[in-house]
Coordinates of C-alpha atoms in Angstrom, one line a residue:
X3 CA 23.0 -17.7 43.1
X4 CA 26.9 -18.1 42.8
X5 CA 26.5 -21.7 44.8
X6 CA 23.8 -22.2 42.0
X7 CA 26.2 -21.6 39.3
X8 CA 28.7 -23.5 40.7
X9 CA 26.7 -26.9 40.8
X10 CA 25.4 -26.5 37.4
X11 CA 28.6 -26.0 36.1
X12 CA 30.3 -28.9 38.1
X13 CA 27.4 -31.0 36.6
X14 CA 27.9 -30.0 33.2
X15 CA 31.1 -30.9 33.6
X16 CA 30.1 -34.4 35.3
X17 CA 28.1 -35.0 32.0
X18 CA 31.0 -34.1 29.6
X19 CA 33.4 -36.6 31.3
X20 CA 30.6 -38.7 31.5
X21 CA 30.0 -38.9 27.8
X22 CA 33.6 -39.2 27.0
X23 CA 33.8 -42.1 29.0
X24 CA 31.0 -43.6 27.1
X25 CA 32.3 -42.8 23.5
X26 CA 35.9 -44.4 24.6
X27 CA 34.8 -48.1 24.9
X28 CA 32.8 -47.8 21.2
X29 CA 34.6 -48.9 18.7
X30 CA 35.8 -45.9 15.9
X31 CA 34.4 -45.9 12.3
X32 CA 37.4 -47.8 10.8
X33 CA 38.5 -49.9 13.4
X34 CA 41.7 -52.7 13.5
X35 CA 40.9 -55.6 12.7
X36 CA 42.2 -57.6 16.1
X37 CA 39.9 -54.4 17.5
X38 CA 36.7 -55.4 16.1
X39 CA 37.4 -59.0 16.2
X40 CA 38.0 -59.0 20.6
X41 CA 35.0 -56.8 20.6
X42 CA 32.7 -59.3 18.4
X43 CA 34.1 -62.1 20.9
X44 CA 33.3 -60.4 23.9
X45 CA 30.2 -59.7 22.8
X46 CA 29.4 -63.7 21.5
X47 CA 30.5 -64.8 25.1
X48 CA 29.0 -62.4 26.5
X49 CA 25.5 -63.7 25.0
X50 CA 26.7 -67.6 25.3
X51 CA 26.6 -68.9 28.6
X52 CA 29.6 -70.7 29.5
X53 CA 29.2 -74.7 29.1
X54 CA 26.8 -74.3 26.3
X55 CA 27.4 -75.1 22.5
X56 CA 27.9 -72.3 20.1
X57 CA 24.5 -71.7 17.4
X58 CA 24.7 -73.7 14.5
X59 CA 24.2 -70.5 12.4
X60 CA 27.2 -69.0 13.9
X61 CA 29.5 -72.1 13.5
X62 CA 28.1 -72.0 9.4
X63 CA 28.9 -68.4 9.2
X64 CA 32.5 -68.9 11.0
X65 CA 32.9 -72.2 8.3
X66 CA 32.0 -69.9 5.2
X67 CA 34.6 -67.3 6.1
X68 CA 37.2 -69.9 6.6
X69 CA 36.4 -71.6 3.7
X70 CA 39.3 -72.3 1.3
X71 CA 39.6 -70.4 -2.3
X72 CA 41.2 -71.4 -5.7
X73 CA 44.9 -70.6 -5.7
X74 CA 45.7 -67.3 -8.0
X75 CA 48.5 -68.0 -10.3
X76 CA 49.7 -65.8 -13.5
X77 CA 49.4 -66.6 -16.4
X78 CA 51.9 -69.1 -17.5
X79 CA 53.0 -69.6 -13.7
X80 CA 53.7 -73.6 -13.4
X81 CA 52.2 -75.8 -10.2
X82 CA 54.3 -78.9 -9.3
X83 CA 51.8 -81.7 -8.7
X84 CA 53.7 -84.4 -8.3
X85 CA 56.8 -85.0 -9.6
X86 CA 56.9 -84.8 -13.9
X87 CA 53.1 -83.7 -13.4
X88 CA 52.5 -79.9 -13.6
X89 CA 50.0 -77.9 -14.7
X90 CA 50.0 -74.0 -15.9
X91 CA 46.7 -71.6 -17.3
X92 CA 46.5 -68.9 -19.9
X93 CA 43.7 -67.5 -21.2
X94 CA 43.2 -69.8 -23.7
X95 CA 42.5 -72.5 -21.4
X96 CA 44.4 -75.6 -19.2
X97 CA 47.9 -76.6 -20.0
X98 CA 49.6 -79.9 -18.5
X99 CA 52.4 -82.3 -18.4
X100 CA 52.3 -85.9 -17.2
X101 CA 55.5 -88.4 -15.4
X102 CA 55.5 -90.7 -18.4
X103 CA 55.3 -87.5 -20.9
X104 CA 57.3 -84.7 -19.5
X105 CA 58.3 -83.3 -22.2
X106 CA 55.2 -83.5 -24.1
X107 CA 53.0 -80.3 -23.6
X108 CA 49.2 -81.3 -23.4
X109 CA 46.8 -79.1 -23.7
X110 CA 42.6 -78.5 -23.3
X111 CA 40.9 -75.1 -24.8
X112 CA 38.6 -73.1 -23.1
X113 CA 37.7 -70.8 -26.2
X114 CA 37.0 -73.5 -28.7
X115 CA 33.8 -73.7 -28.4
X116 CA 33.9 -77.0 -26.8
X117 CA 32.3 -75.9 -23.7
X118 CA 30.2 -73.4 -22.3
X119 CA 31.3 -72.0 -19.7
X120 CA 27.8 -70.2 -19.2
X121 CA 26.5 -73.9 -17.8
X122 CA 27.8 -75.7 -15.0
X123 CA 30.3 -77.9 -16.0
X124 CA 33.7 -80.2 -15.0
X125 CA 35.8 -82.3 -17.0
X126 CA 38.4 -84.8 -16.2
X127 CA 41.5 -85.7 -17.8
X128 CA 43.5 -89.2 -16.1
X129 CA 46.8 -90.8 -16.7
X130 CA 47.8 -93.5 -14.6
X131 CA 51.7 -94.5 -14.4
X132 CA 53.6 -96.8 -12.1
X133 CA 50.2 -97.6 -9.9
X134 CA 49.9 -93.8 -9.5
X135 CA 47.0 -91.4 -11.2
X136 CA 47.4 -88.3 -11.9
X137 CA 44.4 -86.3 -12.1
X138 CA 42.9 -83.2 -13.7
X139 CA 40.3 -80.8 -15.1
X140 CA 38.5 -77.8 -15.8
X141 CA 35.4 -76.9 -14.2
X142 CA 33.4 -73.8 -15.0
X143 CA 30.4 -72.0 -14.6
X144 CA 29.1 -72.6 -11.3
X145 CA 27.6 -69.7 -9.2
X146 CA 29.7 -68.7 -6.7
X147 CA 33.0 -69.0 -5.3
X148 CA 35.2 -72.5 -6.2
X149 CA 36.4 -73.7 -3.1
X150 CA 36.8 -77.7 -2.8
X151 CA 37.1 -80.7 -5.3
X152 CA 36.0 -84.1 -4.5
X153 CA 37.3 -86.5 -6.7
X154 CA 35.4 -90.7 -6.4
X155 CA 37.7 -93.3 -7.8
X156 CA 38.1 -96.8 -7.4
X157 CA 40.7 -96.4 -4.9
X158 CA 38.3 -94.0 -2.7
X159 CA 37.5 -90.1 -2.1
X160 CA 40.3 -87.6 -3.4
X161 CA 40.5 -84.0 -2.0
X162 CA 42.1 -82.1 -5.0
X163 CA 43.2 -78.6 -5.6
X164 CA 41.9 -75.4 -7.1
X165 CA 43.9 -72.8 -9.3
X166 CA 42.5 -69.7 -11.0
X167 CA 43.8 -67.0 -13.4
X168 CA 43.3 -63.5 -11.6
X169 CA 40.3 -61.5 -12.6
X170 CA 37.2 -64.3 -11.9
X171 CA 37.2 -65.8 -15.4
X172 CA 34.4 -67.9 -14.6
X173 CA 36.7 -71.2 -15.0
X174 CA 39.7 -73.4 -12.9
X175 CA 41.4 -76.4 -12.8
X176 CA 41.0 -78.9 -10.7
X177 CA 44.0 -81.1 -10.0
X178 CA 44.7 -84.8 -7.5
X179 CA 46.9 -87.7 -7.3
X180 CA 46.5 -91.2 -5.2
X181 CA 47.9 -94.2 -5.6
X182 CA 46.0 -96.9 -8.0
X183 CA 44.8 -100.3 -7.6
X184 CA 45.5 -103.1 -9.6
X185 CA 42.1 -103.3 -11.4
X186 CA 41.8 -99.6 -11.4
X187 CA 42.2 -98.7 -15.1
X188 CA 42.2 -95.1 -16.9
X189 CA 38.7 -95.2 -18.3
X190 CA 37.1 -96.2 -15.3
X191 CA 39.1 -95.3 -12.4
X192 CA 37.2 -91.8 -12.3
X193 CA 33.5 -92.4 -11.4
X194 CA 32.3 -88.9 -10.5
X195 CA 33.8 -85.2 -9.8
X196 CA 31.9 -82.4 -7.7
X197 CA 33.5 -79.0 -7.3
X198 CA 31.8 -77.2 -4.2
X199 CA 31.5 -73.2 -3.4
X200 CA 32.5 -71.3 -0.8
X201 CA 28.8 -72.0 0.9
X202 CA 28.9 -75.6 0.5
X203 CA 26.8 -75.6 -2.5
X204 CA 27.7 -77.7 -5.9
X205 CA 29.1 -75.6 -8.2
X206 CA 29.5 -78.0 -10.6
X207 CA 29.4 -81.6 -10.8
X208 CA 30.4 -84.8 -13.6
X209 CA 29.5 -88.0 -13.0
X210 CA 31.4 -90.8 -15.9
X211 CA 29.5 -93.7 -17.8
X212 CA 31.4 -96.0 -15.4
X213 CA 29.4 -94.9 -12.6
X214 CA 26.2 -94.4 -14.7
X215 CA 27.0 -97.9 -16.6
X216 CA 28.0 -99.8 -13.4
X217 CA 31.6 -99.6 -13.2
X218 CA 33.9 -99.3 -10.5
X219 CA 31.9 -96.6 -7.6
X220 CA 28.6 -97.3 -9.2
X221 CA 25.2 -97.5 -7.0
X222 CA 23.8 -100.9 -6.9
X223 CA 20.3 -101.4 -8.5
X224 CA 17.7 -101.3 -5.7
X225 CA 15.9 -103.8 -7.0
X226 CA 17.6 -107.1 -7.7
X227 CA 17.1 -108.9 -11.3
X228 CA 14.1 -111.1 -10.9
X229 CA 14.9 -115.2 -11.1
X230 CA 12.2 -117.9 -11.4
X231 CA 11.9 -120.8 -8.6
X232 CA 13.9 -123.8 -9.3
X233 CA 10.9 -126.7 -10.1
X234 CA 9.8 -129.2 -7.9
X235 CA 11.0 -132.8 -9.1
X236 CA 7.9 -134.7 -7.3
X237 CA 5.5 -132.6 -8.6
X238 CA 4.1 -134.4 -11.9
X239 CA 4.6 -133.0 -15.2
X240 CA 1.8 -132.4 -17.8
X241 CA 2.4 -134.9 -20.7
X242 CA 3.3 -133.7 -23.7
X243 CA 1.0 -135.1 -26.7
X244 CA 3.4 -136.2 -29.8
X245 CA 1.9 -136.7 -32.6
X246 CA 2.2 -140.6 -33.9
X247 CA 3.0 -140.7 -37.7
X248 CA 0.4 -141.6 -40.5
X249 CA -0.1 -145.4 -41.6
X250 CA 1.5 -145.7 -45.3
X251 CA -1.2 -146.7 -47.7

């Protein structure tokens, strides 16, 4: 009976250590963050043979985390641009200056009335100064998070920035410079603006008359303007009947 006792208790001590061991290698409630992060890779490799390429879902989700956000500034905080170009929010809205203006404070209201910042929406404002443009703009209402701003000009694709006021006010300003080519003008260097979320979705998108109208960065028709054949000089002609004047009395 004793011996009996004996093994039962050695095994219900077997079974404690046992499930300690086990509760060690889970992770606790709340763990660090380099904790959960080695565990969640040891697990991916762990179910991705070596060799083979990672799922297209988990590279999407990896993106999306990584994705870049709209720099918070205070209110009244000043960005540096460029040089003579810097840009600063308040709650009233976007204020600017430009290289050719610096002392003259620009400025574009977001509580006007002028837009509603309930719709999807971007603006553009462009000055371009010793062959360099200096671009900017609100954009608002999107759903979403504001992550990237694509910029088509007639000098190419421009990656601008992003700037917010703290809080999620439901707008930004978008900002870019690039140098300017020699037929590039003001009013139709800008052909078309598209702010996109965190996901990779448009959050909000402008496209200028210059594009629409067929300036710089506009689509070509698809269907070419129709022209008539050029006629065949040995081919004969149909006469043309004149009318012979009346004999005088």
């Amino acid at each position: 009976m004793k011996r009996t006792l004996k093994y039962l208790a050695g095994a219900a001590v077997t079974a404690a250590v046992a499930g300690t061991a086990t509760i060690s290698y889970a992770a606790p409630a709340n763990p660090p963050h380099d904790t959960t992060t080695k565990a969640q890779a040891a697990q991916f490799q762990a179910v991705t043979p070596a060799g083979e390429d990672r799922p297209a879902t988990a590279i999407e989700s990896t993106a999306r985390r990584n994705a870049p956000t709209p720099r918070i500034v205070a209110p009244g905080e000043r960005v540096t641009a460029a040089p003579g170009f810097q840009l600063w929010l308040t709650a009233e809205g976007k204020h600017w200056t430009t290289p050719s203006m610096p002392g003259l404070e620009q400025f574009r209201s977001v509580v006007d009335g002028n837009i509603d910042r309930g719709t999807p929406g971007v603006s553009v404002q462009s000055e371009i100064s010793d062959d360099r443009a200096y671009l900017s703009g609100l954009y608002y209402g999107g759903r979403g998070t504001a992550s990237t701003v694509e910029i088509e000009t007639a000098s190419g694709t421009v990656h601008g920035k992003l700037i917010e006021l703290p809080g999620k006010p439901g707008w930004g300003v978008w900002y870019a410079t690039t140098d300017v080519e020699p037929d590039g003008g003001p009013l139709t260097f800008v052909s078309e603006v598209t702010v996109h979320d965190t996901k990779g979705r448009i959050y909000a998108r402008l496209t200028t008359r210059s594009r629409r109208g067929g300036g710089p960065g506009a689509p070509r028709p698809r269907h070419p303007p129709r022209t008539l054949p050029a006629p065949d000089p040995e081919e004969p002609r149909p006469c043309r009947r004149t009318r012979q004047p009346h004999p005088s009395p």
